[in-house]
mmCIF file of C-alpha atoms and ligand atoms in Angstrom:
data_model
loop_
_atom_site.group_PDB
_atom_site.id
_atom_site.type_symbol
_atom_site.label_atom_id
_atom_site.label_comp_id
_atom_site.label_asym_id
_atom_site.label_seq_id
_atom_site.Cartn_x
_atom_site.Cartn_y
_atom_site.Cartn_z
ATOM 1 C CA MET A 10 107.645 30.745 -31.758
ATOM 2 C CA ARG A 11 109.857 32.168 -34.479
ATOM 3 C CA GLU A 12 109.555 35.623 -35.972
ATOM 4 C CA ILE A 13 110.578 36.115 -39.596
ATOM 5 C CA ARG A 14 110.953 39.558 -41.148
ATOM 6 C CA SER A 15 112.951 39.015 -44.316
ATOM 7 C CA LEU A 16 111.035 38.019 -47.436
ATOM 8 C CA ALA A 17 113.898 35.826 -48.674
ATOM 9 C CA GLY A 18 114.058 34.185 -45.228
ATOM 10 C CA MET A 19 110.323 33.447 -45.295
ATOM 11 C CA GLN A 20 110.543 31.951 -48.793
ATOM 12 C CA ARG A 21 113.550 29.815 -47.833
ATOM 13 C CA GLN A 22 111.649 28.469 -44.819
ATOM 14 C CA ALA A 23 108.530 27.842 -46.926
ATOM 15 C CA ARG A 24 110.522 25.823 -49.464
ATOM 16 C CA GLY A 25 112.046 23.827 -46.599
ATOM 17 C CA TRP A 26 108.584 22.960 -45.293
ATOM 18 C CA GLN A 27 107.492 22.018 -48.792
ATOM 19 C CA ARG A 28 110.455 19.647 -49.239
ATOM 20 C CA ALA A 29 109.754 18.052 -45.837
ATOM 21 C CA GLY A 30 106.034 17.620 -46.640
ATOM 22 C CA THR A 31 105.030 19.835 -43.683
ATOM 23 C CA ARG A 32 101.483 21.167 -43.857
ATOM 24 C CA VAL A 33 101.320 24.975 -43.697
ATOM 25 C CA ALA A 34 98.370 27.233 -42.817
ATOM 26 C CA LEU A 35 98.489 31.007 -43.200
ATOM 27 C CA VAL A 36 96.458 33.556 -41.230
ATOM 28 C CA PRO A 37 96.952 36.991 -42.823
ATOM 29 C CA THR A 38 96.303 39.949 -40.483
ATOM 30 C CA MET A 39 97.110 43.615 -40.013
ATOM 31 C CA GLY A 40 97.983 43.007 -36.355
ATOM 32 C CA TYR A 41 96.590 44.574 -33.171
ATOM 33 C CA LEU A 42 95.261 41.091 -32.606
ATOM 34 C CA HIS A 43 91.990 40.223 -30.913
ATOM 35 C CA GLU A 44 89.812 37.159 -30.304
ATOM 36 C CA GLY A 45 88.631 37.195 -33.929
ATOM 37 C CA HIS A 46 92.180 36.735 -35.212
ATOM 38 C CA LEU A 47 92.899 34.091 -32.572
ATOM 39 C CA SER A 48 89.839 32.088 -33.652
ATOM 40 C CA LEU A 49 91.397 31.952 -37.144
ATOM 41 C CA VAL A 50 94.599 30.575 -35.583
ATOM 42 C CA CYS A 51 92.537 27.799 -33.894
ATOM 43 C CA ARG A 52 90.878 26.976 -37.205
ATOM 44 C CA ALA A 53 94.258 26.925 -38.942
ATOM 45 C CA ARG A 54 95.625 24.518 -36.318
ATOM 46 C CA GLN A 55 92.592 22.233 -36.737
ATOM 47 C CA VAL A 56 93.328 22.004 -40.455
ATOM 48 C CA VAL A 57 97.086 21.298 -40.351
ATOM 49 C CA GLY A 58 97.183 19.368 -37.043
ATOM 50 C CA PRO A 59 99.895 19.382 -34.376
ATOM 51 C CA ALA A 60 102.645 18.394 -36.855
ATOM 52 C CA GLY A 61 101.771 21.216 -39.252
ATOM 53 C CA VAL A 62 102.808 24.846 -38.972
ATOM 54 C CA VAL A 63 100.610 27.895 -38.466
ATOM 55 C CA VAL A 64 102.024 31.138 -39.854
ATOM 56 C CA LEU A 65 100.354 34.387 -38.798
ATOM 57 C CA SER A 66 101.382 37.431 -40.803
ATOM 58 C CA VAL A 67 101.191 40.937 -39.357
ATOM 59 C CA TYR A 68 101.367 43.613 -42.011
ATOM 60 C CA VAL A 69 99.454 46.873 -42.247
ATOM 61 C CA ASN A 70 99.237 46.807 -46.020
ATOM 62 C CA PRO A 71 99.433 50.364 -47.346
ATOM 63 C CA THR A 72 97.985 49.565 -50.783
ATOM 64 C CA GLN A 73 94.583 48.643 -49.352
ATOM 65 C CA PHE A 74 94.124 52.066 -47.747
ATOM 66 C CA GLY A 75 92.817 55.015 -49.748
ATOM 67 C CA PRO A 76 94.629 58.371 -49.608
ATOM 68 C CA ARG A 77 92.173 59.786 -47.061
ATOM 69 C CA GLU A 78 91.888 56.621 -44.955
ATOM 70 C CA ASP A 79 93.358 55.667 -41.588
ATOM 71 C CA LEU A 80 96.716 54.045 -42.544
ATOM 72 C CA ALA A 81 98.754 56.322 -40.246
ATOM 73 C CA ARG A 82 96.251 55.958 -37.384
ATOM 74 C CA TYR A 83 95.768 52.191 -37.731
ATOM 75 C CA PRO A 84 96.431 50.704 -34.234
ATOM 76 C CA ARG A 85 99.689 48.773 -33.808
ATOM 77 C CA ASP A 86 101.276 46.893 -30.878
ATOM 78 C CA LEU A 87 103.746 44.269 -32.010
ATOM 79 C CA GLN A 88 104.842 43.359 -28.475
ATOM 80 C CA ARG A 89 101.306 42.448 -27.502
ATOM 81 C CA ASP A 90 100.741 40.635 -30.831
ATOM 82 C CA ARG A 91 103.859 38.534 -30.118
ATOM 83 C CA ARG A 92 102.548 37.526 -26.711
ATOM 84 C CA LEU A 93 99.085 36.644 -28.045
ATOM 85 C CA CYS A 94 100.585 34.616 -30.899
ATOM 86 C CA ARG A 95 102.833 32.696 -28.513
ATOM 87 C CA GLU A 96 99.866 31.936 -26.233
ATOM 88 C CA ALA A 97 97.715 30.860 -29.190
ATOM 89 C CA GLY A 98 100.339 28.401 -30.438
ATOM 90 C CA VAL A 99 101.379 30.215 -33.611
ATOM 91 C CA ASP A 100 104.607 28.655 -34.953
ATOM 92 C CA VAL A 101 105.847 31.544 -37.063
ATOM 93 C CA MET A 102 104.912 35.186 -36.904
ATOM 94 C CA PHE A 103 105.746 36.709 -40.285
ATOM 95 C CA VAL A 104 106.252 40.464 -40.057
ATOM 96 C CA PRO A 105 107.307 41.418 -43.573
ATOM 97 C CA ASP A 106 109.596 44.362 -43.983
ATOM 98 C CA ASP A 107 107.534 47.167 -45.565
ATOM 99 C CA ALA A 108 110.350 48.528 -47.747
ATOM 100 C CA ALA A 109 110.850 45.062 -49.229
ATOM 101 C CA MET A 110 107.125 44.363 -49.741
ATOM 102 C CA TYR A 111 106.702 47.504 -51.851
ATOM 103 C CA VAL A 112 109.931 48.801 -53.369
ATOM 104 C CA ARG A 113 109.690 52.588 -53.404
ATOM 105 C CA GLU A 114 113.035 53.547 -54.967
ATOM 106 C CA PRO A 115 112.396 56.227 -57.595
ATOM 107 C CA GLY A 116 112.545 54.750 -61.066
ATOM 108 C CA ARG A 117 112.076 51.162 -59.873
ATOM 109 C CA GLU A 118 108.915 51.377 -57.725
ATOM 110 C CA HIS A 119 106.585 48.416 -57.214
ATOM 111 C CA SER A 120 104.287 48.491 -60.251
ATOM 112 C CA THR A 121 102.471 45.137 -60.417
ATOM 113 C CA PHE A 122 99.000 44.746 -58.942
ATOM 114 C CA VAL A 123 96.485 41.911 -58.824
ATOM 115 C CA GLY A 124 92.883 43.011 -59.369
ATOM 116 C CA GLU A 125 89.686 40.994 -59.220
ATOM 117 C CA GLN A 126 87.153 42.670 -61.477
ATOM 118 C CA VAL A 127 83.642 41.440 -60.640
ATOM 119 C CA LEU A 128 83.079 40.631 -56.953
ATOM 120 C CA SER A 129 85.162 43.683 -55.985
ATOM 121 C CA ALA A 130 82.922 46.166 -57.744
ATOM 122 C CA GLY A 131 80.110 46.799 -55.233
ATOM 123 C CA MET A 132 79.818 47.536 -51.514
ATOM 124 C CA GLU A 133 83.331 47.970 -50.027
ATOM 125 C CA GLY A 134 84.749 48.297 -53.548
ATOM 126 C CA ALA A 135 82.323 51.096 -54.391
ATOM 127 C CA SER A 136 83.078 52.986 -51.172
ATOM 128 C CA ARG A 137 86.828 52.261 -51.248
ATOM 129 C CA PRO A 138 87.807 52.080 -54.937
ATOM 130 C CA THR A 139 91.418 50.825 -54.573
ATOM 131 C CA HIS A 140 90.853 48.682 -51.482
ATOM 132 C CA PHE A 141 90.426 45.218 -52.997
ATOM 133 C CA ARG A 142 93.246 45.724 -55.487
ATOM 134 C CA GLY A 143 95.473 46.217 -52.439
ATOM 135 C CA VAL A 144 94.019 43.187 -50.676
ATOM 136 C CA THR A 145 94.374 40.786 -53.626
ATOM 137 C CA THR A 146 97.886 42.073 -54.342
ATOM 138 C CA VAL A 147 99.112 41.549 -50.794
ATOM 139 C CA VAL A 148 97.387 38.170 -50.430
ATOM 140 C CA ALA A 149 98.954 36.965 -53.690
ATOM 141 C CA LYS A 150 102.357 38.138 -52.442
ATOM 142 C CA LEU A 151 101.838 36.379 -49.077
ATOM 143 C CA PHE A 152 100.858 33.153 -50.876
ATOM 144 C CA ASN A 153 104.099 33.334 -52.898
ATOM 145 C CA LEU A 154 106.154 34.009 -49.768
ATOM 146 C CA VAL A 155 104.599 31.464 -47.378
ATOM 147 C CA LEU A 156 103.436 28.749 -49.859
ATOM 148 C CA PRO A 157 100.528 27.706 -47.608
ATOM 149 C CA GLU A 158 98.199 24.788 -48.287
ATOM 150 C CA VAL A 159 95.368 26.633 -46.583
ATOM 151 C CA ALA A 160 94.671 30.273 -45.711
ATOM 152 C CA VAL A 161 92.082 31.264 -43.109
ATOM 153 C CA PHE A 162 89.957 34.417 -43.367
ATOM 154 C CA GLY A 163 87.131 35.800 -41.215
ATOM 155 C CA ALA A 164 83.453 35.983 -42.190
ATOM 156 C CA LYS A 165 83.314 39.514 -40.776
ATOM 157 C CA ASP A 166 84.913 40.653 -44.044
ATOM 158 C CA PHE A 167 82.449 38.693 -46.166
ATOM 159 C CA GLN A 168 83.172 40.373 -49.494
ATOM 160 C CA GLN A 169 86.931 40.158 -48.919
ATOM 161 C CA ALA A 170 86.703 36.376 -48.417
ATOM 162 C CA ALA A 171 84.703 36.039 -51.666
ATOM 163 C CA VAL A 172 87.180 38.208 -53.606
ATOM 164 C CA VAL A 173 90.200 36.291 -52.234
ATOM 165 C CA ARG A 174 88.568 32.956 -53.049
ATOM 166 C CA ARG A 175 87.918 34.069 -56.633
ATOM 167 C CA MET A 176 91.464 35.436 -57.043
ATOM 168 C CA THR A 177 92.907 32.165 -55.696
ATOM 169 C CA ARG A 178 90.889 30.130 -58.175
ATOM 170 C CA ASP A 179 91.474 32.432 -61.133
ATOM 171 C CA LEU A 180 95.262 32.572 -60.629
ATOM 172 C CA ASN A 181 95.545 28.842 -59.780
ATOM 173 C CA PHE A 182 97.126 29.270 -56.377
ATOM 174 C CA PRO A 183 97.165 25.785 -54.799
ATOM 175 C CA VAL A 184 95.647 27.202 -51.611
ATOM 176 C CA ARG A 185 92.386 26.242 -49.923
ATOM 177 C CA ILE A 186 90.486 29.238 -48.555
ATOM 178 C CA VAL A 187 88.737 28.589 -45.236
ATOM 179 C CA VAL A 188 86.311 31.140 -43.806
ATOM 180 C CA ALA A 189 85.759 31.159 -40.026
ATOM 181 C CA PRO A 190 82.736 32.703 -38.230
ATOM 182 C CA THR A 191 82.691 36.249 -36.874
ATOM 183 C CA VAL A 192 83.711 36.601 -33.225
ATOM 184 C CA ARG A 193 81.683 39.216 -31.334
ATOM 185 C CA GLU A 194 81.770 41.249 -28.135
ATOM 186 C CA GLU A 195 79.079 40.483 -25.563
ATOM 187 C CA ASP A 196 76.706 43.125 -26.974
ATOM 188 C CA GLY A 197 77.103 41.693 -30.480
ATOM 189 C CA LEU A 198 79.630 44.155 -31.919
ATOM 190 C CA ALA A 199 82.022 42.280 -34.220
ATOM 191 C CA ARG A 200 85.539 42.380 -32.811
ATOM 192 C CA SER A 201 87.796 44.633 -34.817
ATOM 193 C CA SER A 202 91.182 46.265 -34.331
ATOM 194 C CA ARG A 203 89.452 49.552 -35.115
ATOM 195 C CA ASN A 204 87.070 49.268 -32.104
ATOM 196 C CA VAL A 205 89.739 50.814 -29.833
ATOM 197 C CA ARG A 206 89.429 54.006 -31.866
ATOM 198 C CA LEU A 207 85.812 54.492 -30.676
ATOM 199 C CA SER A 208 85.049 56.972 -27.884
ATOM 200 C CA SER A 209 82.864 55.570 -25.094
ATOM 201 C CA GLU A 210 79.761 57.223 -26.612
ATOM 202 C CA GLU A 211 80.618 55.830 -30.050
ATOM 203 C CA ARG A 212 81.321 52.392 -28.585
ATOM 204 C CA ALA A 213 77.869 52.377 -26.921
ATOM 205 C CA GLN A 214 76.186 53.197 -30.258
ATOM 206 C CA ALA A 215 78.307 50.733 -32.276
ATOM 207 C CA VAL A 216 75.821 48.033 -31.253
ATOM 208 C CA ALA A 217 73.641 49.613 -33.975
ATOM 209 C CA LEU A 218 75.289 47.465 -36.678
ATOM 210 C CA ARG A 219 74.147 44.274 -34.986
ATOM 211 C CA GLU A 220 70.704 45.665 -34.156
ATOM 212 C CA VAL A 221 70.069 46.677 -37.756
ATOM 213 C CA LEU A 222 71.170 43.289 -39.090
ATOM 214 C CA LEU A 223 68.985 41.427 -36.590
ATOM 215 C CA ALA A 224 65.978 43.657 -37.399
ATOM 216 C CA LEU A 225 66.526 42.954 -41.100
ATOM 217 C CA ARG A 226 66.712 39.228 -40.426
ATOM 218 C CA ARG A 227 63.490 39.297 -38.403
ATOM 219 C CA ALA A 228 61.729 41.202 -41.182
ATOM 220 C CA VAL A 229 62.879 38.763 -43.860
ATOM 221 C CA GLN A 230 62.113 35.675 -41.755
ATOM 222 C CA THR A 231 58.621 37.009 -41.034
ATOM 223 C CA ALA A 232 57.972 37.641 -44.719
ATOM 224 C CA GLY A 233 59.138 34.085 -45.558
ATOM 225 C CA GLY A 234 59.378 32.924 -49.171
ATOM 226 C CA ALA A 235 57.681 36.061 -50.525
ATOM 227 C CA GLY A 236 60.503 38.154 -49.093
ATOM 228 C CA ARG A 237 60.710 41.936 -48.909
ATOM 229 C CA THR A 238 62.050 44.407 -51.442
ATOM 230 C CA ALA A 239 65.599 45.712 -50.981
ATOM 231 C CA GLY A 240 64.137 49.219 -50.961
ATOM 232 C CA ALA A 241 61.768 48.474 -48.067
ATOM 233 C CA LEU A 242 64.548 46.821 -46.076
ATOM 234 C CA GLY A 243 66.862 49.768 -46.748
ATOM 235 C CA ARG A 244 64.193 52.054 -45.275
ATOM 236 C CA LEU A 245 63.868 49.743 -42.270
ATOM 237 C CA ALA A 246 67.648 49.987 -41.702
ATOM 238 C CA THR A 247 67.545 53.792 -41.852
ATOM 239 C CA GLN A 248 64.627 53.802 -39.407
ATOM 240 C CA CYS A 249 66.516 51.550 -36.936
ATOM 241 C CA LEU A 250 69.488 53.903 -37.086
ATOM 242 C CA GLU A 251 67.396 56.882 -35.954
ATOM 243 C CA ARG A 252 68.002 55.754 -32.368
ATOM 244 C CA PHE A 253 71.774 56.040 -32.920
ATOM 245 C CA PRO A 254 72.544 59.658 -33.849
ATOM 246 C CA LEU A 255 76.335 59.137 -33.906
ATOM 247 C CA VAL A 256 76.046 56.427 -36.574
ATOM 248 C CA ARG A 257 76.224 57.496 -40.241
ATOM 249 C CA LEU A 258 75.185 54.853 -42.750
ATOM 250 C CA ASP A 259 77.568 54.336 -45.680
ATOM 251 C CA TYR A 260 75.625 51.482 -47.331
ATOM 252 C CA VAL A 261 73.335 48.569 -46.621
ATOM 253 C CA ALA A 262 73.287 45.858 -49.290
ATOM 254 C CA PHE A 263 71.369 42.634 -49.936
ATOM 255 C CA PHE A 264 72.940 40.018 -52.156
ATOM 256 C CA ASP A 265 73.394 36.394 -53.074
ATOM 257 C CA PRO A 266 76.078 34.987 -50.719
ATOM 258 C CA GLU A 267 77.815 33.032 -53.531
ATOM 259 C CA THR A 268 77.765 35.473 -56.444
ATOM 260 C CA LEU A 269 77.383 38.747 -54.492
ATOM 261 C CA VAL A 270 74.753 39.752 -57.081
ATOM 262 C CA PRO A 271 72.301 42.222 -55.454
ATOM 263 C CA CYS A 272 68.838 40.830 -54.620
ATOM 264 C CA ARG A 273 65.853 42.985 -55.466
ATOM 265 C CA ARG A 274 63.507 40.642 -53.655
ATOM 266 C CA VAL A 275 65.193 39.681 -50.384
ATOM 267 C CA THR A 276 64.265 36.211 -49.077
ATOM 268 C CA PRO A 277 65.659 33.991 -46.291
ATOM 269 C CA GLY A 278 69.178 32.868 -47.273
ATOM 270 C CA CYS A 279 70.147 36.219 -48.827
ATOM 271 C CA GLN A 280 73.105 37.991 -47.240
ATOM 272 C CA ALA A 281 72.985 41.533 -45.848
ATOM 273 C CA ALA A 282 76.054 43.711 -45.331
ATOM 274 C CA LEU A 283 76.413 47.200 -43.968
ATOM 275 C CA ALA A 284 79.077 49.812 -43.426
ATOM 276 C CA VAL A 285 78.772 52.757 -41.052
ATOM 277 C CA CYS A 286 80.943 55.556 -39.767
ATOM 278 C CA LEU A 287 81.164 56.602 -36.125
ATOM 279 C CA GLY A 288 83.261 59.740 -35.948
ATOM 280 C CA GLN A 289 86.500 58.888 -37.769
ATOM 281 C CA THR A 290 85.994 55.128 -37.507
ATOM 282 C CA ARG A 291 84.429 53.005 -40.229
ATOM 283 C CA LEU A 292 82.896 49.658 -39.212
ATOM 284 C CA ILE A 293 81.382 46.828 -41.267
ATOM 285 C CA ASP A 294 79.329 43.757 -40.494
ATOM 286 C CA ASN A 295 77.131 41.238 -42.305
ATOM 287 C CA GLU A 296 74.581 38.541 -41.627
ATOM 288 C CA ARG A 297 72.760 35.711 -43.396
ATOM 289 C CA LEU A 298 69.060 36.659 -43.403
HETATM 290 P P1 AMP B 316 92.453 42.427 -40.187
HETATM 291 O O1 AMP B 316 93.633 42.336 -39.260
HETATM 292 O O2 AMP B 316 91.357 43.282 -39.677
HETATM 293 O O3 AMP B 316 92.854 42.711 -41.604
HETATM 294 O O4 AMP B 316 91.818 40.970 -40.213
HETATM 295 C C1 AMP B 316 92.592 39.837 -40.503
HETATM 296 C C2 AMP B 316 91.683 38.631 -40.651
HETATM 297 O O5 AMP B 316 90.939 38.465 -39.446
HETATM 298 C C3 AMP B 316 90.647 38.798 -41.765
HETATM 299 O O6 AMP B 316 90.492 37.560 -42.422
HETATM 300 C C4 AMP B 316 89.408 39.194 -41.020
HETATM 301 O O7 AMP B 316 88.221 38.839 -41.684
HETATM 302 C C5 AMP B 316 89.573 38.395 -39.748
HETATM 303 N N1 AMP B 316 88.766 38.982 -38.669
HETATM 304 C C6 AMP B 316 88.772 40.273 -38.256
HETATM 305 N N2 AMP B 316 87.865 40.466 -37.275
HETATM 306 C C7 AMP B 316 87.267 39.265 -37.070
HETATM 307 C C8 AMP B 316 86.224 38.802 -36.199
HETATM 308 N N3 AMP B 316 85.619 39.612 -35.347
HETATM 309 N N4 AMP B 316 85.863 37.502 -36.275
HETATM 310 C C9 AMP B 316 86.465 36.656 -37.152
HETATM 311 N N5 AMP B 316 87.455 37.037 -37.995
HETATM 312 C C10 AMP B 316 87.842 38.316 -37.962
#
């Protein structure tokens, strides 16, 4: 496995692959890798085959964190990430140099951002107003640096995948976006780098996300074609959370999985997403109902 840090070096390599006709898949991550990330690597390998290359980027992108969010506390362990990447068969680990990604020299600071305007507005975008602008900017930069044919994202970040897909189409990046299923712990908690931040009491109550989503799915399946109102389901979610006093609900949303338009009448096939806080840690999850 090779590790590339320089942006010019990455671009040179990417152009070399392009000239040679080598298929390239990109898995963008913020590191502190877990089984969820590694499942994206498997998916990437399936797409490009043994002769293709899988690039996994590790970059804790500062522009997707708000001023009061956990950028400084975000977990990092590059040594461990290297080992996991090697074991998973990653060909190139791209660890872009932060000072080069966002030039900070006074008078010539980075000042170009990519913003998707519609799918970014609700849910995570409403709670974290500059988040998706940071995501689309860094993903566009990674596409220009790695020149992948395909990029693999996780369904855990459902809205992010939709926003990235729209940005890719709108800006004509020749990149296919593949979304891989959410990988979970045994009790159903979606794997996340942030899970290590949970105390043991918080970790025990984090199963609430899954329980709420499954209760919502049962309610919608039982109602069938007539569905339930978003208001009634919101109340059901709040009721479920009463058993988990450490869990604070940020939002629960019901929407069309393609357009992300909110559903007033929620029927089977609608998507539900929720965000909660446990202490200092914010967790999200989603489910098809
Ligand atoms: P992150 O490092 O958290 O920014 O995530 C990098 C990529 O991994 C994103 O596309 C995430 O959606 C994906 N991902 C994170 N957690 C999981 C999971 N539990 N299952 C599947 N994909 C995941």
